[in-house]
């Protein structure tokens, strides 16, 4: 899949931040823990990852109704069961397949799930297994885990048994998995070194509405008194996507347009917005929206900066690419460090193809940006979700036509991207490869 972008149009209008991808798919997994009807609103129904996960859950027998117009889903999972799927059916291109284990265990004592991203042992772009901590969760809660050729099989005939999970490193996915499994386990589960992001807080709030007994102590200790079986039905909206909100803010600054961004989750992005302010950008805001105009630049130009990506509440790694974009229009040298994911620099070489001159340099854990730079049209490949969106923004800001390859990566994280850009007066055409 690729995108053709006619750049240089100055955006004008409003954009509404959708429900967070990193929360929505987790709430969907939680909804499967009940036989009662579950309703989730503000759900980003157009996301590629969401579509794959819903389709897989439907193959397992869940009845999921999707309302694209109102961004709402209903889930009835009483018919969900464990099935011996074909290798092709197990090849699901999403990373959160491990969250589907709990809903199968509570119904049959056995779960069969695809490898994360559809990659068997040793597969994936990073090589090696990316699910060791999830195996630890299942084993600590009394399961037997077998790595099969095309899926992982988890067995706990009498259900999960409460236990102690002490993560060797802080992990969002591991924490989410432990929350789901612990909520339906028999007895008490304690999670140490949990990573409690805003999206994890959203999952905890949803599980509590479904009847789970979850207590949080400090920033990394969770205690769950398990229900010993299925949870109840519930209704809840998905939190707004903090990464999408930041994306629109940065696009507004770079493009010189006038964009009003609605449903900004200010509570979950205080530090990221402080960094924007300290770069000389005085954002106009009220309790739920940000208005970006050229007048927001206090001195007429973004000021150079340095920042380090790390854990919430700071600037997380998923936001890194957008601060690199901001540095490209700054009047001097900016540096962005990433100590948590130091290898996350592949997107820089592709982004450089859409920048005039030599303004970007990347090494392990550090990206140096020498601004100010001008964007140019060209062809760039997508290396990851946020890097893909950074390339899309660069193409939008450049004069002429650009082509962004593998743009499906951006569509994994930006709900109805084409529709939102069209409402800002900006055109983007998306094609399947066989149409090119």
Tab-separated table of N, CA, C and O in Angstrom, residues 248-296:
chain	number	residue	atom	x	y	z
A	248	UNK	N	-1.036	16.203	15.309
A	248	UNK	CA	-1.738	17.331	14.685
A	248	UNK	C	-1.148	18.660	15.133
A	248	UNK	O	-1.087	19.611	14.334
A	249	UNK	N	-0.718	18.747	16.394
A	249	UNK	CA	-0.075	19.972	16.865
A	249	UNK	C	1.175	20.265	16.040
A	249	UNK	O	1.385	21.387	15.557
A	250	UNK	N	2.018	19.262	15.872
A	250	UNK	CA	3.266	19.450	15.137
A	250	UNK	C	2.985	19.748	13.666
A	250	UNK	O	3.625	20.624	13.066
A	251	UNK	N	2.022	19.063	13.069
A	251	UNK	CA	1.671	19.345	11.673
A	251	UNK	C	1.200	20.789	11.524
A	251	UNK	O	1.560	21.487	10.561
A	252	UNK	N	0.412	21.258	12.478
A	252	UNK	CA	-0.051	22.636	12.419
A	252	UNK	C	1.096	23.628	12.460
A	252	UNK	O	1.120	24.620	11.721
A	253	UNK	N	2.088	23.362	13.305
A	253	UNK	CA	3.248	24.250	13.423
A	253	UNK	C	4.067	24.240	12.137
A	253	UNK	O	4.462	25.283	11.609
A	254	UNK	N	4.337	23.060	11.602
A	254	UNK	CA	5.176	22.934	10.416
A	254	UNK	C	4.526	23.505	9.160
A	254	UNK	O	5.205	24.064	8.297
A	255	UNK	N	3.209	23.340	9.056
A	255	UNK	CA	2.511	23.700	7.823
A	255	UNK	C	2.206	25.176	7.719
A	255	UNK	O	1.930	25.679	6.625
A	256	UNK	N	2.238	25.893	8.856
A	256	UNK	CA	1.847	27.297	8.847
A	256	UNK	C	0.354	27.492	8.687
A	256	UNK	O	-0.101	28.602	8.376
A	257	UNK	N	-0.409	26.442	8.918
A	257	UNK	CA	-1.853	26.528	8.768
A	257	UNK	C	-2.554	26.947	10.047
A	257	UNK	O	-1.923	27.344	11.032
A	258	UNK	N	-3.877	26.856	10.014
A	258	UNK	CA	-4.696	27.131	11.192
A	258	UNK	C	-5.539	25.888	11.459
A	258	UNK	O	-6.473	25.586	10.716
A	259	UNK	N	-5.194	25.173	12.506
A	259	UNK	CA	-5.855	23.918	12.836
A	259	UNK	C	-6.359	23.974	14.276
A	259	UNK	O	-5.603	24.307	15.197
A	260	UNK	N	-7.620	23.658	14.443
A	260	UNK	CA	-8.183	23.483	15.784
A	260	UNK	C	-8.275	21.984	16.058
A	260	UNK	O	-8.907	21.253	15.281
A	261	UNK	N	-7.646	21.550	17.130
A	261	UNK	CA	-7.592	20.129	17.485
A	261	UNK	C	-8.504	19.906	18.675
A	261	UNK	O	-8.258	20.448	19.764
A	262	UNK	N	-9.563	19.152	18.473
A	262	UNK	CA	-10.554	18.906	19.527
A	262	UNK	C	-10.302	17.578	20.222
A	262	UNK	O	-9.732	16.661	19.655
A	263	UNK	N	-10.746	17.501	21.466
A	263	UNK	CA	-10.627	16.317	22.327
A	263	UNK	C	-9.153	15.998	22.617
A	263	UNK	O	-8.710	14.867	22.500
A	264	UNK	N	-8.422	16.995	23.020
A	264	UNK	CA	-7.013	16.812	23.393
A	264	UNK	C	-6.947	16.286	24.829
A	264	UNK	O	-7.509	16.895	25.736
A	265	UNK	N	-6.265	15.157	25.064
A	265	UNK	CA	-6.156	14.598	26.421
A	265	UNK	C	-5.032	15.274	27.207
A	265	UNK	O	-3.967	14.708	27.401
A	266	UNK	N	-5.276	16.485	27.678
A	266	UNK	CA	-4.227	17.278	28.312
A	266	UNK	C	-3.590	16.565	29.504
A	266	UNK	O	-2.382	16.668	29.727
A	267	UNK	N	-4.390	15.854	30.287
A	267	UNK	CA	-3.856	15.210	31.495
A	267	UNK	C	-2.769	14.196	31.181
A	267	UNK	O	-1.878	13.970	32.006
A	268	UNK	N	-2.823	13.576	29.999
A	268	UNK	CA	-1.850	12.529	29.670
A	268	UNK	C	-0.684	13.035	28.833
A	268	UNK	O	0.179	12.247	28.448
A	269	UNK	N	-0.633	14.340	28.561
A	269	UNK	CA	0.453	14.856	27.717
A	269	UNK	C	0.991	16.200	28.217
A	269	UNK	O	1.385	17.063	27.433
A	270	UNK	N	1.024	16.355	29.526
A	270	UNK	CA	1.506	17.617	30.092
A	270	UNK	C	2.969	17.862	29.756
A	270	UNK	O	3.336	18.945	29.308
A	271	UNK	N	3.825	16.878	29.978
A	271	UNK	CA	5.264	17.059	29.721
A	271	UNK	C	5.548	17.245	28.234
A	271	UNK	O	6.307	18.148	27.862
A	272	UNK	N	4.968	16.436	27.335
A	272	UNK	CA	5.193	16.684	25.905
A	272	UNK	C	4.821	18.102	25.479
A	272	UNK	O	5.529	18.720	24.679
A	273	UNK	N	3.736	18.651	26.021
A	273	UNK	CA	3.332	20.001	25.649
A	273	UNK	C	4.241	21.053	26.265
A	273	UNK	O	4.439	22.133	25.686
A	274	UNK	N	4.814	20.762	27.420
A	274	UNK	CA	5.797	21.679	28.014
A	274	UNK	C	7.000	21.815	27.084
A	274	UNK	O	7.528	22.915	26.880
A	275	UNK	N	7.435	20.704	26.490
A	275	UNK	CA	8.565	20.754	25.556
A	275	UNK	C	8.222	21.594	24.321
A	275	UNK	O	9.089	22.307	23.796
A	276	UNK	N	6.982	21.508	23.858
A	276	UNK	CA	6.552	22.339	22.734
A	276	UNK	C	6.632	23.819	23.124
A	276	UNK	O	7.142	24.660	22.374
A	277	UNK	N	6.140	24.118	24.315
A	277	UNK	CA	6.162	25.502	24.791
A	277	UNK	C	7.592	26.024	24.921
A	277	UNK	O	7.900	27.159	24.524
A	278	UNK	N	8.474	25.187	25.459
A	278	UNK	CA	9.855	25.616	25.662
A	278	UNK	C	10.614	25.771	24.345
A	278	UNK	O	11.692	26.379	24.320
A	279	UNK	N	10.049	25.233	23.257
A	279	UNK	CA	10.639	25.442	21.932
A	279	UNK	C	10.130	26.729	21.293
A	279	UNK	O	10.348	26.956	20.101
A	280	UNK	N	9.466	27.558	22.095
A	280	UNK	CA	9.026	28.859	21.604
A	280	UNK	C	7.670	28.861	20.941
A	280	UNK	O	7.379	29.757	20.140
A	281	UNK	N	6.819	27.879	21.284
A	281	UNK	CA	5.488	27.792	20.685
A	281	UNK	C	4.454	28.029	21.776
A	281	UNK	O	4.358	27.257	22.737
A	282	UNK	N	3.687	29.111	21.645
A	282	UNK	CA	2.670	29.472	22.623
A	282	UNK	C	1.315	29.009	22.110
A	282	UNK	O	0.640	29.722	21.366
A	283	UNK	N	0.924	27.810	22.454
A	283	UNK	CA	-0.303	27.214	21.941
A	283	UNK	C	-1.534	27.870	22.556
A	283	UNK	O	-1.587	28.129	23.757
A	284	UNK	N	-2.533	28.136	21.726
A	284	UNK	CA	-3.810	28.653	22.194
A	284	UNK	C	-4.685	27.461	22.578
A	284	UNK	O	-4.879	26.548	21.772
A	285	UNK	N	-5.249	27.468	23.775
A	285	UNK	CA	-5.978	26.288	24.229
A	285	UNK	C	-7.108	26.663	25.176
A	285	UNK	O	-7.098	27.717	25.826
A	286	UNK	N	-8.083	25.769	25.252
A	286	UNK	CA	-9.096	25.825	26.301
A	286	UNK	C	-9.074	24.494	27.021
A	286	UNK	O	-8.056	23.794	27.014
A	287	UNK	N	-10.167	24.096	27.634
A	287	UNK	CA	-10.141	22.883	28.463
A	287	UNK	C	-10.039	21.602	27.646
A	287	UNK	O	-9.635	20.560	28.170
A	288	UNK	N	-10.376	21.648	26.340
A	288	UNK	CA	-10.384	20.405	25.568
A	288	UNK	C	-9.799	20.544	24.165
A	288	UNK	O	-9.736	19.563	23.438
A	289	UNK	N	-9.381	21.743	23.774
A	289	UNK	CA	-8.921	21.954	22.404
A	289	UNK	C	-7.646	22.781	22.359
A	289	UNK	O	-7.330	23.523	23.299
A	290	UNK	N	-6.931	22.656	21.254
A	290	UNK	CA	-5.756	23.481	20.953
A	290	UNK	C	-5.959	24.105	19.580
A	290	UNK	O	-6.394	23.435	18.645
A	291	UNK	N	-5.647	25.399	19.494
A	291	UNK	CA	-5.736	26.106	18.214
A	291	UNK	C	-4.317	26.505	17.814
A	291	UNK	O	-3.642	27.251	18.528
A	292	UNK	N	-3.866	25.979	16.671
A	292	UNK	CA	-2.509	26.238	16.196
A	292	UNK	C	-2.566	27.191	15.003
A	292	UNK	O	-3.254	26.910	14.014
A	293	UNK	N	-1.861	28.302	15.104
A	293	UNK	CA	-1.746	29.256	14.002
A	293	UNK	C	-0.296	29.723	13.935
A	293	UNK	O	0.483	29.510	14.873
A	294	UNK	N	0.107	30.404	12.853
A	294	UNK	CA	1.461	30.950	12.797
A	294	UNK	C	1.769	31.915	13.937
A	294	UNK	O	2.931	32.088	14.323
A	295	UNK	N	0.735	32.541	14.497
A	295	UNK	CA	0.945	33.470	15.605
A	295	UNK	C	1.420	32.775	16.878
A	295	UNK	O	1.847	33.440	17.826
A	296	UNK	N	1.329	31.443	16.901
A	296	UNK	CA	1.788	30.704	18.086
A	296	UNK	C	3.314	30.734	18.226
A	296	UNK	O	3.833	30.457	19.320
